[in-house]
Amino acid sequence: KNQVEQSPQSLIILEGKNCTLQCNYTVSPFSNLRWYKQDTGRGPVSLTIMTFSENTKSNGRYTATLDADTKQSSLHITASQLSDSASYICVVIRTNDYKLSFGAGTTVTVRA
Amino acid sequence: EAGVAQSPRYKIIEKRQSVAFWCNPISGHATLYWYQQILGQGPKLLIQFQNNGVVDDSQLPKDRFSAERLKGVDSTLKIQPAKLEDSAVYLCASSLGASGPLLLYEQYFGPGTRLTVT
């Protein structure tokens, strides 16, 4: 069964601090991995897209890493801001049917 | 560029009632998806359209859910009759295509419709 597991389920951090979210997957065959940000009451918005050959990808204060050998990815948020409070969802896409496998998400709360 | 539009944004109904959701994808996007997102979980694909044809509806509870995409543009998702476990956010997404280069099948999500069944 193709699965995407994320940890932690939720976390609270102080404004200005850094945090790292984890994603482990068993989806196969692998095409690419995406991190989405979902604000409360909104649909998910893509932050980064990484293919098999990419180890790291940045989007402003967001940096994603991918280890395709161990099937692990992380999303690092630097110097967090209140607007970073959201759910972050890891999504893995298969090469054969392009279907998206979603993780349950990590809810990040940034406090002043 | 306008995004994916959905309406209504919120809906509260009693069990056994019917409800319909509407989605207008990004102009020119051939592929349209409906997802169900239960609180605390990632979205689950219900149905995928390519133009006005169904590509995948394997996870759609066909005894109560139905969807259509007439003319290959707007789409409606209907639930009849609703059950308590249907309480969720229903997300609509669209993409230029369904395969090929990465950016071709990049999915853009609407804001969702939050359904509460009491």
Coordinates of N, CA and C in Angstrom, one line a residue:
Chain A
K1 N 0.8 -1.2 0.0 CA 0.0 0.0 0.0 C 0.9 1.2 0.0
N2 N 0.6 2.2 -0.9 CA 1.3 3.4 -0.9 C 1.0 4.3 0.2
Q3 N 1.9 4.7 1.0 CA 1.7 5.5 2.2 C 2.6 6.6 2.3
V4 N 2.1 7.7 3.0 CA 2.9 8.8 3.3 C 2.7 9.2 4.8
E5 N 3.7 9.1 5.6 CA 3.6 9.3 7.0 C 4.4 10.6 7.4
Q6 N 3.7 11.5 8.1 CA 4.3 12.7 8.5 C 4.4 12.8 10.0
S7 N 5.5 13.5 10.4 CA 5.7 13.7 11.9 C 6.4 15.1 12.1
P8 N 6.1 15.8 13.2 CA 5.1 15.4 14.2 C 3.7 15.7 13.7
Q9 N 2.7 15.3 14.4 CA 1.3 15.6 14.0 C 1.0 17.1 14.1
S10 N 1.6 17.7 15.1 CA 1.5 19.2 15.3 C 2.7 19.7 16.2
L11 N 2.9 21.0 16.0 CA 4.0 21.6 16.8 C 3.7 23.0 17.0
I12 N 4.2 23.6 18.1 CA 4.1 25.0 18.4 C 5.5 25.6 18.6
I13 N 5.7 26.7 17.9 CA 7.0 27.3 18.0 C 6.9 28.8 18.2
L14 N 7.9 29.4 18.7 CA 7.9 30.9 18.9 C 8.3 31.6 17.7
E15 N 7.8 32.7 17.4 CA 8.1 33.5 16.3 C 9.6 33.7 16.2
G16 N 10.2 33.6 15.0 CA 11.6 33.7 14.8 C 12.4 32.5 15.0
K17 N 11.8 31.4 15.5 CA 12.5 30.2 15.7 C 12.4 29.3 14.4
N18 N 13.3 28.3 14.3 CA 13.2 27.4 13.2 C 12.5 26.1 13.6
C19 N 12.1 25.3 12.6 CA 11.5 24.0 12.8 C 11.7 23.1 11.6
T20 N 11.6 21.8 11.8 CA 11.7 20.9 10.8 C 10.6 19.8 10.8
L21 N 10.0 19.6 9.7 CA 8.9 18.6 9.6 C 9.4 17.4 8.8
Q22 N 8.9 16.3 9.1 CA 9.4 15.0 8.5 C 8.3 14.3 7.7
C23 N 8.8 13.7 6.7 CA 7.9 12.9 5.8 C 8.6 11.6 5.4
N24 N 8.0 10.5 5.6 CA 8.5 9.2 5.2 C 7.4 8.6 4.2
Y25 N 7.9 8.0 3.2 CA 6.9 7.4 2.2 C 7.3 6.1 1.7
T26 N 6.3 5.3 1.3 CA 6.6 4.0 0.7 C 6.0 4.0 -0.8
V27 N 5.6 5.1 -1.3 CA 5.0 5.2 -2.6 C 5.9 4.8 -3.6
S28 N 5.5 4.0 -4.6 CA 6.3 3.5 -5.6 C 5.5 3.2 -6.9
P29 N 6.0 3.4 -8.0 CA 7.2 4.0 -8.4 C 7.2 5.5 -8.2
F30 N 8.3 6.0 -7.8 CA 8.4 7.5 -7.4 C 8.6 8.3 -8.6
S31 N 7.8 9.4 -8.6 CA 8.0 10.5 -9.6 C 8.6 11.7 -9.0
N32 N 7.8 12.3 -8.1 CA 8.3 13.5 -7.4 C 7.5 13.7 -6.1
L33 N 8.1 14.5 -5.3 CA 7.5 14.8 -4.0 C 7.3 16.3 -3.8
R34 N 6.2 16.6 -3.2 CA 5.8 18.0 -3.1 C 5.4 18.3 -1.6
W35 N 5.7 19.5 -1.2 CA 5.2 20.0 0.1 C 4.2 21.1 -0.2
Y36 N 3.1 21.0 0.4 CA 2.0 22.0 0.3 C 1.8 22.7 1.6
K37 N 1.4 23.9 1.5 CA 1.0 24.7 2.7 C -0.5 24.9 2.6
Q38 N -1.3 24.6 3.7 CA -2.7 24.7 3.7 C -3.1 25.6 4.9
D39 N -3.4 26.9 4.6 CA -3.9 27.8 5.6 C -5.3 27.4 6.0
T40 N -5.7 27.7 7.2 CA -7.1 27.4 7.7 C -8.1 28.0 6.7
G41 N -9.0 27.1 6.3 CA -10.1 27.6 5.4 C -9.7 27.8 3.9
R42 N -8.5 27.3 3.6 CA -8.0 27.5 2.2 C -7.6 26.1 1.6
G43 N -7.5 26.1 0.3 CA -7.0 24.9 -0.3 C -5.4 24.8 -0.2
P44 N -4.8 23.6 -0.4 CA -3.4 23.5 -0.3 C -2.7 24.3 -1.5
V45 N -1.5 24.9 -1.2 CA -0.8 25.6 -2.1 C 0.6 25.0 -2.2
S46 N 1.1 24.7 -3.4 CA 2.4 24.1 -3.5 C 3.6 25.0 -3.1
L47 N 4.5 24.4 -2.3 CA 5.7 25.2 -1.8 C 6.9 24.7 -2.6
T48 N 7.1 23.4 -2.7 CA 8.3 22.9 -3.4 C 7.9 21.6 -4.2
I49 N 8.7 21.4 -5.2 CA 8.5 20.1 -6.0 C 9.9 19.6 -6.2
M50 N 10.1 18.3 -5.9 CA 11.5 17.7 -6.0 C 11.3 16.4 -6.8
T51 N 12.2 16.2 -7.7 CA 12.2 14.9 -8.5 C 13.3 14.0 -7.8
F52 N 13.4 12.8 -8.4 CA 14.3 11.8 -7.8 C 15.8 12.3 -7.6
S53 N 16.2 13.1 -8.6 CA 17.6 13.5 -8.6 C 17.9 14.8 -7.8
E54 N 16.9 15.4 -7.2 CA 17.1 16.6 -6.4 C 17.1 16.3 -5.0
N55 N 18.1 16.9 -4.3 CA 18.3 16.6 -2.9 C 17.7 17.8 -2.0
T56 N 17.7 19.0 -2.6 CA 17.2 20.1 -1.8 C 16.6 21.1 -2.7
K57 N 15.6 21.8 -2.2 CA 14.9 22.8 -3.0 C 14.4 23.9 -2.0
S58 N 14.6 25.1 -2.3 CA 14.2 26.2 -1.4 C 13.2 27.1 -2.0
N59 N 12.4 27.7 -1.2 CA 11.3 28.6 -1.6 C 11.3 29.7 -0.4
G60 N 12.1 30.7 -0.6 CA 12.1 31.7 0.5 C 12.7 31.1 1.8
R61 N 11.9 31.2 2.9 CA 12.3 30.6 4.1 C 12.0 29.1 4.3
Y62 N 11.5 28.5 3.3 CA 11.2 27.1 3.3 C 12.3 26.3 2.5
T63 N 12.8 25.3 3.1 CA 13.8 24.5 2.4 C 13.4 23.0 2.6
A64 N 13.2 22.3 1.5 CA 12.9 20.9 1.5 C 14.1 20.1 1.1
T65 N 14.2 18.9 1.7 CA 15.2 18.0 1.4 C 14.6 16.7 1.0
L66 N 15.3 15.9 0.2 CA 14.8 14.6 -0.2 C 15.9 13.6 -0.3
D67 N 15.7 12.5 0.4 CA 16.6 11.3 0.3 C 15.8 10.2 -0.3
A68 N 16.0 10.0 -1.6 CA 15.2 9.0 -2.3 C 15.6 7.6 -2.0
D69 N 16.8 7.4 -1.5 CA 17.2 6.1 -1.1 C 16.5 5.6 0.1
T70 N 16.4 6.5 1.1 CA 15.7 6.1 2.4 C 14.3 6.5 2.3
K71 N 13.8 7.1 1.3 CA 12.4 7.6 1.1 C 12.0 8.5 2.2
Q72 N 12.8 9.5 2.5 CA 12.5 10.5 3.5 C 12.7 11.9 2.9
S73 N 11.8 12.8 3.4 CA 11.9 14.2 3.1 C 11.7 15.0 4.3
S74 N 12.2 16.2 4.3 CA 12.0 17.1 5.4 C 11.7 18.5 4.8
L75 N 11.0 19.3 5.6 CA 10.7 20.7 5.3 C 11.2 21.5 6.5
H76 N 12.1 22.4 6.2 CA 12.7 23.3 7.2 C 12.1 24.7 7.1
I77 N 11.6 25.2 8.2 CA 11.1 26.6 8.1 C 12.1 27.4 9.0
T78 N 12.7 28.4 8.3 CA 13.7 29.3 9.0 C 13.0 30.6 9.4
A79 N 13.4 31.0 10.6 CA 12.9 32.3 11.2 C 11.4 32.5 11.0
S80 N 10.7 31.6 11.7 CA 9.3 31.5 11.5 C 8.6 32.8 11.7
Q81 N 7.5 33.0 11.0 CA 6.6 34.1 11.2 C 5.2 33.7 11.5
L82 N 4.4 34.6 12.0 CA 3.0 34.2 12.4 C 2.3 33.7 11.2
S83 N 2.6 34.2 10.0 CA 1.9 33.7 8.8 C 2.2 32.3 8.4
D84 N 3.2 31.7 9.1 CA 3.6 30.3 8.8 C 2.7 29.4 9.5
S85 N 1.8 29.8 10.4 CA 0.9 29.0 11.0 C -0.1 28.4 10.0
A86 N 0.0 27.1 9.8 CA -0.8 26.4 8.8 C -0.5 24.9 8.9
S87 N -1.2 24.1 8.1 CA -0.9 22.7 8.0 C 0.0 22.5 6.8
Y88 N 1.0 21.7 6.9 CA 2.0 21.4 5.9 C 1.8 19.9 5.5
I89 N 1.5 19.7 4.2 CA 1.2 18.4 3.7 C 2.3 17.9 2.7
C90 N 2.7 16.7 3.0 CA 3.7 16.0 2.1 C 2.9 15.2 1.1
V91 N 3.2 15.3 -0.2 CA 2.5 14.6 -1.2 C 3.5 13.9 -2.2
V92 N 3.3 12.7 -2.4 CA 4.2 11.9 -3.3 C 3.4 11.5 -4.6
I93 N 4.0 11.6 -5.7 CA 3.3 11.3 -7.0 C 4.0 10.1 -7.6
R94 N 3.2 9.2 -8.1 CA 3.7 8.0 -8.8 C 4.0 8.3 -10.3
T95 N 4.9 7.5 -10.8 CA 5.2 7.7 -12.3 C 4.2 7.0 -13.2
N96 N 3.6 6.0 -12.7 CA 2.7 5.2 -13.6 C 1.4 5.8 -13.8
D97 N 0.8 6.4 -12.8 CA -0.6 6.9 -13.0 C -0.7 8.4 -12.5
Y98 N 0.4 9.0 -12.0 CA 0.4 10.4 -11.6 C -0.5 10.7 -10.5
K99 N -0.9 9.7 -9.7 CA -1.8 9.9 -8.6 C -1.1 10.5 -7.4
L100 N -1.8 11.4 -6.7 CA -1.2 12.0 -5.5 C -1.5 11.2 -4.3
S101 N -0.5 10.9 -3.5 CA -0.6 10.2 -2.2 C -0.3 11.3 -1.1
F102 N -1.3 11.6 -0.3 CA -1.2 12.7 0.6 C -0.8 12.1 2.0
G103 N 0.0 12.9 2.7 CA 0.2 12.6 4.1 C -0.9 13.3 4.9
A104 N -1.0 13.1 6.2 CA -2.1 13.7 7.0 C -1.8 15.1 7.4
G105 N -0.5 15.5 7.2 CA -0.2 16.9 7.5 C 0.4 17.1 8.9
T106 N 1.2 18.2 9.0 CA 1.7 18.6 10.3 C 1.1 20.0 10.5
T107 N 0.5 20.2 11.6 CA -0.1 21.5 11.9 C 0.9 22.3 12.7
V108 N 1.4 23.4 12.1 CA 2.4 24.3 12.8 C 1.6 25.6 13.3
T109 N 1.9 25.9 14.6 CA 1.4 27.1 15.2 C 2.5 27.9 15.6
V110 N 2.6 29.1 15.1 CA 3.7 30.1 15.5 C 3.1 31.1 16.4
R111 N 3.7 31.2 17.6 CA 3.2 32.2 18.6 C 4.2 33.3 18.8
A112 N 3.6 34.5 19.0 CA 4.4 35.7 19.2 C 5.2 35.6 20.6
Chain B
E1 N -4.4 35.8 -13.0 CA -5.1 34.6 -13.3 C -6.0 34.2 -12.2
A2 N -7.3 34.0 -12.5 CA -8.3 33.6 -11.4 C -8.0 32.2 -11.0
G3 N -8.2 31.9 -9.8 CA -8.0 30.6 -9.3 C -9.2 29.7 -9.4
V4 N -9.2 28.6 -8.7 CA -10.3 27.6 -8.7 C -11.4 28.2 -7.8
A5 N -12.6 28.3 -8.3 CA -13.7 28.8 -7.5 C -14.6 27.7 -7.0
Q6 N -15.0 27.8 -5.8 CA -16.0 26.8 -5.3 C -17.1 27.5 -4.5
S7 N -18.2 26.9 -4.5 CA -19.3 27.4 -3.7 C -20.3 26.3 -3.4
P8 N -21.0 26.4 -2.2 CA -20.8 27.4 -1.2 C -19.5 27.2 -0.4
R9 N -19.1 28.1 0.4 CA -17.9 27.9 1.2 C -18.3 27.0 2.5
Y10 N -19.5 27.1 2.9 CA -19.9 26.4 4.1 C -21.4 25.9 3.9
K11 N -21.6 24.7 4.4 CA -23.0 24.1 4.3 C -23.2 23.2 5.5
I12 N -24.4 23.5 6.2 CA -24.8 22.6 7.3 C -26.1 22.0 6.9
I13 N -26.2 20.7 6.9 CA -27.4 20.0 6.6 C -27.7 18.9 7.6
E14 N -28.9 18.4 7.6 CA -29.2 17.2 8.5 C -29.0 15.9 7.7
K15 N -28.7 14.9 8.4 CA -28.5 13.6 7.8 C -29.7 13.2 7.0
R16 N -29.5 12.5 5.9 CA -30.5 12.1 4.9 C -30.9 13.2 4.0
Q17 N -30.4 14.4 4.2 CA -30.7 15.5 3.2 C -29.7 15.4 2.1
S18 N -30.0 16.2 1.0 CA -29.1 16.3 -0.1 C -28.4 17.6 -0.1
V19 N -27.2 17.5 -0.8 CA -26.4 18.8 -0.9 C -25.6 18.7 -2.2
A20 N -25.3 19.9 -2.8 CA -24.6 19.9 -4.0 C -23.5 21.0 -3.9
F21 N -22.3 20.7 -4.5 CA -21.2 21.6 -4.5 C -20.9 22.0 -5.9
W22 N -20.4 23.2 -6.1 CA -20.1 23.6 -7.4 C -18.6 24.0 -7.5
C23 N -18.0 23.8 -8.7 CA -16.6 24.1 -8.9 C -16.4 24.7 -10.3
N24 N -15.6 25.8 -10.3 CA -15.2 26.4 -11.6 C -13.7 26.3 -11.7
P25 N -13.1 25.5 -12.5 CA -11.7 25.4 -12.6 C -11.0 26.6 -13.2
I26 N -9.7 26.6 -13.2 CA -8.9 27.6 -13.9 C -9.2 27.5 -15.4
S27 N -9.3 28.6 -16.1 CA -9.6 28.6 -17.5 C -8.6 27.8 -18.3
G28 N -9.0 26.9 -19.1 CA -8.1 26.1 -19.9 C -7.6 24.8 -19.3
H29 N -7.9 24.6 -18.1 CA -7.5 23.3 -17.4 C -8.4 22.2 -17.8
A30 N -7.9 21.2 -18.4 CA -8.6 20.1 -18.9 C -9.0 19.1 -17.8
T31 N -8.2 19.0 -16.7 CA -8.4 18.0 -15.7 C -8.9 18.6 -14.4
L32 N -9.9 18.0 -13.9 CA -10.6 18.5 -12.7 C -10.7 17.3 -11.7
Y33 N -10.5 17.7 -10.4 CA -10.5 16.7 -9.3 C -11.4 17.1 -8.2
W34 N -12.1 16.2 -7.6 CA -12.8 16.4 -6.3 C -12.1 15.5 -5.3
Y35 N -11.8 16.2 -4.1 CA -11.2 15.5 -3.0 C -12.1 15.7 -1.8
Q36 N -12.1 14.7 -0.9 CA -12.7 14.8 0.4 C -11.6 14.9 1.5
Q37 N -11.6 15.9 2.3 CA -10.6 16.0 3.4 C -11.3 16.0 4.7
I38 N -11.2 14.9 5.4 CA -11.7 14.8 6.8 C -10.8 15.4 7.7
L39 N -11.3 16.1 8.8 CA -10.5 16.8 9.7 C -9.3 16.0 10.2
G40 N -8.1 16.5 10.1 CA -6.9 15.8 10.6 C -6.3 14.8 9.6
Q41 N -6.8 14.8 8.4 CA -6.3 13.8 7.4 C -6.0 14.6 6.1
G42 N -5.2 13.9 5.3 CA -4.9 14.5 4.0 C -6.1 14.3 3.1
P43 N -6.2 15.0 2.0 CA -7.3 14.9 1.0 C -7.3 13.5 0.4
K44 N -8.5 13.0 0.1 CA -8.7 11.7 -0.6 C -9.4 12.0 -1.9
L45 N -8.8 11.5 -3.0 CA -9.4 11.7 -4.3 C -10.8 10.9 -4.4
L46 N -11.8 11.7 -4.8 CA -13.1 11.1 -5.0 C -13.3 10.8 -6.5
I47 N -13.0 11.7 -7.3 CA -13.2 11.6 -8.8 C -12.3 12.5 -9.5
Q48 N -11.9 12.0 -10.7 CA -11.1 12.8 -11.6 C -11.7 12.8 -13.0
F49 N -11.8 14.0 -13.5 CA -12.4 14.2 -14.9 C -11.2 14.7 -15.8
Q50 N -11.3 14.2 -17.0 CA -10.4 14.7 -18.1 C -11.4 15.2 -19.1
N51 N -11.5 16.6 -19.3 CA -12.5 17.3 -20.0 C -13.9 16.8 -19.4
N52 N -14.8 16.3 -20.1 CA -16.0 15.9 -19.5 C -16.2 14.4 -19.3
G53 N -15.0 13.7 -19.4 CA -15.0 12.2 -19.2 C -14.4 11.9 -17.8
V54 N -14.9 10.8 -17.2 CA -14.4 10.4 -15.9 C -13.2 9.5 -16.1
V55 N -12.1 9.8 -15.5 CA -10.8 9.1 -15.5 C -10.7 8.1 -14.4
D56 N -11.1 8.5 -13.2 CA -11.0 7.7 -12.0 C -12.1 8.1 -11.0
D57 N -13.0 7.1 -10.7 CA -14.0 7.4 -9.6 C -14.0 6.2 -8.7
S58 N -12.8 5.5 -8.6 CA -12.8 4.3 -7.8 C -13.0 4.5 -6.3
Q59 N -12.8 5.7 -5.8 CA -13.1 5.9 -4.4 C -14.3 6.7 -4.1
L60 N -15.1 6.9 -5.1 CA -16.4 7.6 -5.0 C -17.5 6.7 -4.5
P61 N -18.1 6.9 -3.4 CA -19.2 6.1 -2.9 C -20.4 6.3 -3.8
K62 N -20.5 5.5 -4.8 CA -21.5 5.7 -5.8 C -23.0 5.5 -5.4
D63 N -23.2 4.9 -4.3 CA -24.5 4.8 -3.8 C -25.1 6.1 -3.3
R64 N -24.3 7.1 -3.0 CA -24.8 8.3 -2.5 C -24.1 9.6 -3.1
F65 N -23.0 9.4 -3.7 CA -22.2 10.5 -4.3 C -22.3 10.4 -5.8
S66 N -22.5 11.6 -6.5 CA -22.4 11.6 -7.9 C -21.8 12.9 -8.3
A67 N -21.2 12.9 -9.5 CA -20.5 14.1 -10.0 C -20.6 14.2 -11.5
E68 N -20.6 15.4 -12.0 CA -20.7 15.6 -13.4 C -19.9 16.8 -13.8
R69 N -19.4 16.8 -15.0 CA -18.7 17.9 -15.6 C -19.2 18.1 -17.0
L70 N -20.4 18.7 -17.1 CA -20.9 19.0 -18.4 C -20.1 20.0 -19.1
K71 N -20.0 19.8 -20.4 CA -19.2 20.7 -21.3 C -17.8 20.9 -20.9
G72 N -17.3 20.0 -20.0 CA -15.9 20.0 -19.7 C -15.3 21.2 -19.0
V73 N -16.2 22.0 -18.4 CA -15.7 23.2 -17.6 C -16.1 23.0 -16.2
D74 N -17.3 23.6 -15.8 CA -17.7 23.6 -14.4 C -18.1 22.1 -14.0
S75 N -18.1 21.9 -12.7 CA -18.4 20.6 -12.2 C -19.3 20.7 -11.0
T76 N -20.1 19.8 -10.7 CA -20.9 19.7 -9.5 C -20.7 18.3 -8.9
L77 N -20.7 18.3 -7.6 CA -20.6 17.1 -6.8 C -21.8 17.1 -5.9
K78 N -22.6 16.0 -5.9 CA -23.8 15.8 -5.1 C -23.7 14.7 -4.1
I79 N -24.3 14.9 -3.0 CA -24.4 13.8 -2.0 C -25.9 13.7 -1.7
Q80 N -26.4 12.4 -1.8 CA -27.8 12.2 -1.6 C -28.0 10.7 -1.3
P81 N -28.4 10.3 -0.1 CA -28.6 11.2 1.1 C -27.3 11.3 1.9
A82 N -27.1 12.4 2.6 CA -25.9 12.6 3.4 C -25.9 11.8 4.7
K83 N -24.7 11.4 5.1 CA -24.5 10.7 6.4 C -23.6 11.5 7.3
L84 N -23.6 11.2 8.5 CA -22.8 12.0 9.5 C -21.3 11.9 9.1
E85 N -20.9 10.8 8.6 CA -19.5 10.6 8.2 C -19.1 11.4 7.0
D86 N -20.0 12.0 6.3 CA -19.7 12.8 5.2 C -19.2 14.2 5.6
S87 N -19.3 14.5 6.8 CA -18.8 15.8 7.3 C -17.3 15.9 7.0
A88 N -17.0 16.9 6.2 CA -15.6 17.1 5.7 C -15.5 18.4 4.9
V89 N -14.3 18.7 4.5 CA -14.1 19.7 3.5 C -13.9 19.1 2.1
Y90 N -14.7 19.6 1.2 CA -14.6 19.1 -0.2 C -13.9 20.0 -1.1
L91 N -12.7 19.6 -1.5 CA -11.8 20.4 -2.3 C -11.9 20.1 -3.8
C92 N -11.9 21.1 -4.6 CA -11.9 20.9 -6.0 C -10.5 21.4 -6.5
A93 N -9.9 20.7 -7.4 CA -8.6 21.1 -8.0 C -8.6 21.0 -9.5
S94 N -7.8 21.7 -10.2 CA -7.7 21.5 -11.6 C -6.2 21.6 -12.0
S95 N -6.0 21.0 -13.2 CA -4.6 21.1 -13.8 C -4.8 21.1 -15.3
L96 N -3.7 21.5 -16.0 CA -3.7 21.6 -17.4 C -3.9 20.2 -18.0
G97 N -3.2 19.3 -17.5 CA -3.3 17.9 -17.9 C -3.2 16.9 -16.8
A98 N -3.1 15.7 -17.1 CA -3.1 14.6 -16.0 C -1.8 13.8 -16.0
S99 N -0.9 14.2 -17.0 CA 0.4 13.4 -17.0 C 1.4 14.2 -17.8
G100 N 2.6 13.7 -17.9 CA 3.6 14.4 -18.7 C 4.6 15.2 -17.9
P101 N 5.1 16.3 -18.4 CA 6.0 17.2 -17.6 C 5.3 17.6 -16.3
L102 N 6.2 17.8 -15.3 CA 5.7 18.1 -14.0 C 4.7 19.2 -13.9
L103 N 5.1 20.3 -14.6 CA 4.2 21.5 -14.4 C 2.9 21.3 -15.2
L104 N 2.8 20.4 -16.1 CA 1.6 20.1 -16.8 C 0.5 19.6 -15.9
Y105 N 0.9 18.8 -14.9 CA -0.1 18.2 -14.1 C -0.1 18.8 -12.7
E106 N 0.5 20.0 -12.5 CA 0.5 20.7 -11.3 C -1.0 21.0 -10.9
Q107 N -1.4 20.6 -9.7 CA -2.8 20.8 -9.3 C -2.9 22.1 -8.5
Y108 N -4.0 22.9 -8.9 CA -4.3 24.1 -8.2 C -5.6 23.9 -7.4
F109 N -5.6 24.1 -6.2 CA -6.8 23.8 -5.3 C -7.7 25.1 -5.1
G110 N -8.9 24.8 -5.0 CA -9.9 25.8 -4.6 C -9.9 25.9 -3.1
P111 N -10.7 26.8 -2.5 CA -10.7 27.0 -1.1 C -11.5 26.0 -0.3
G112 N -12.3 25.2 -1.0 CA -13.0 24.1 -0.4 C -14.4 24.5 0.1
T113 N -15.2 23.5 0.3 CA -16.6 23.7 0.9 C -16.6 22.8 2.1
R114 N -16.8 23.5 3.3 CA -16.9 22.8 4.5 C -18.3 22.3 4.8
L115 N -18.5 21.0 4.8 CA -19.8 20.4 5.0 C -19.9 19.8 6.4
T116 N -21.0 20.2 7.1 CA -21.3 19.7 8.4 C -22.6 19.0 8.3
V117 N -22.7 17.7 8.6 CA -23.9 16.9 8.6 C -24.3 16.6 10.1
T118 N -25.5 17.1 10.5 CA -25.9 16.9 11.9 C -27.0 15.9 12.0

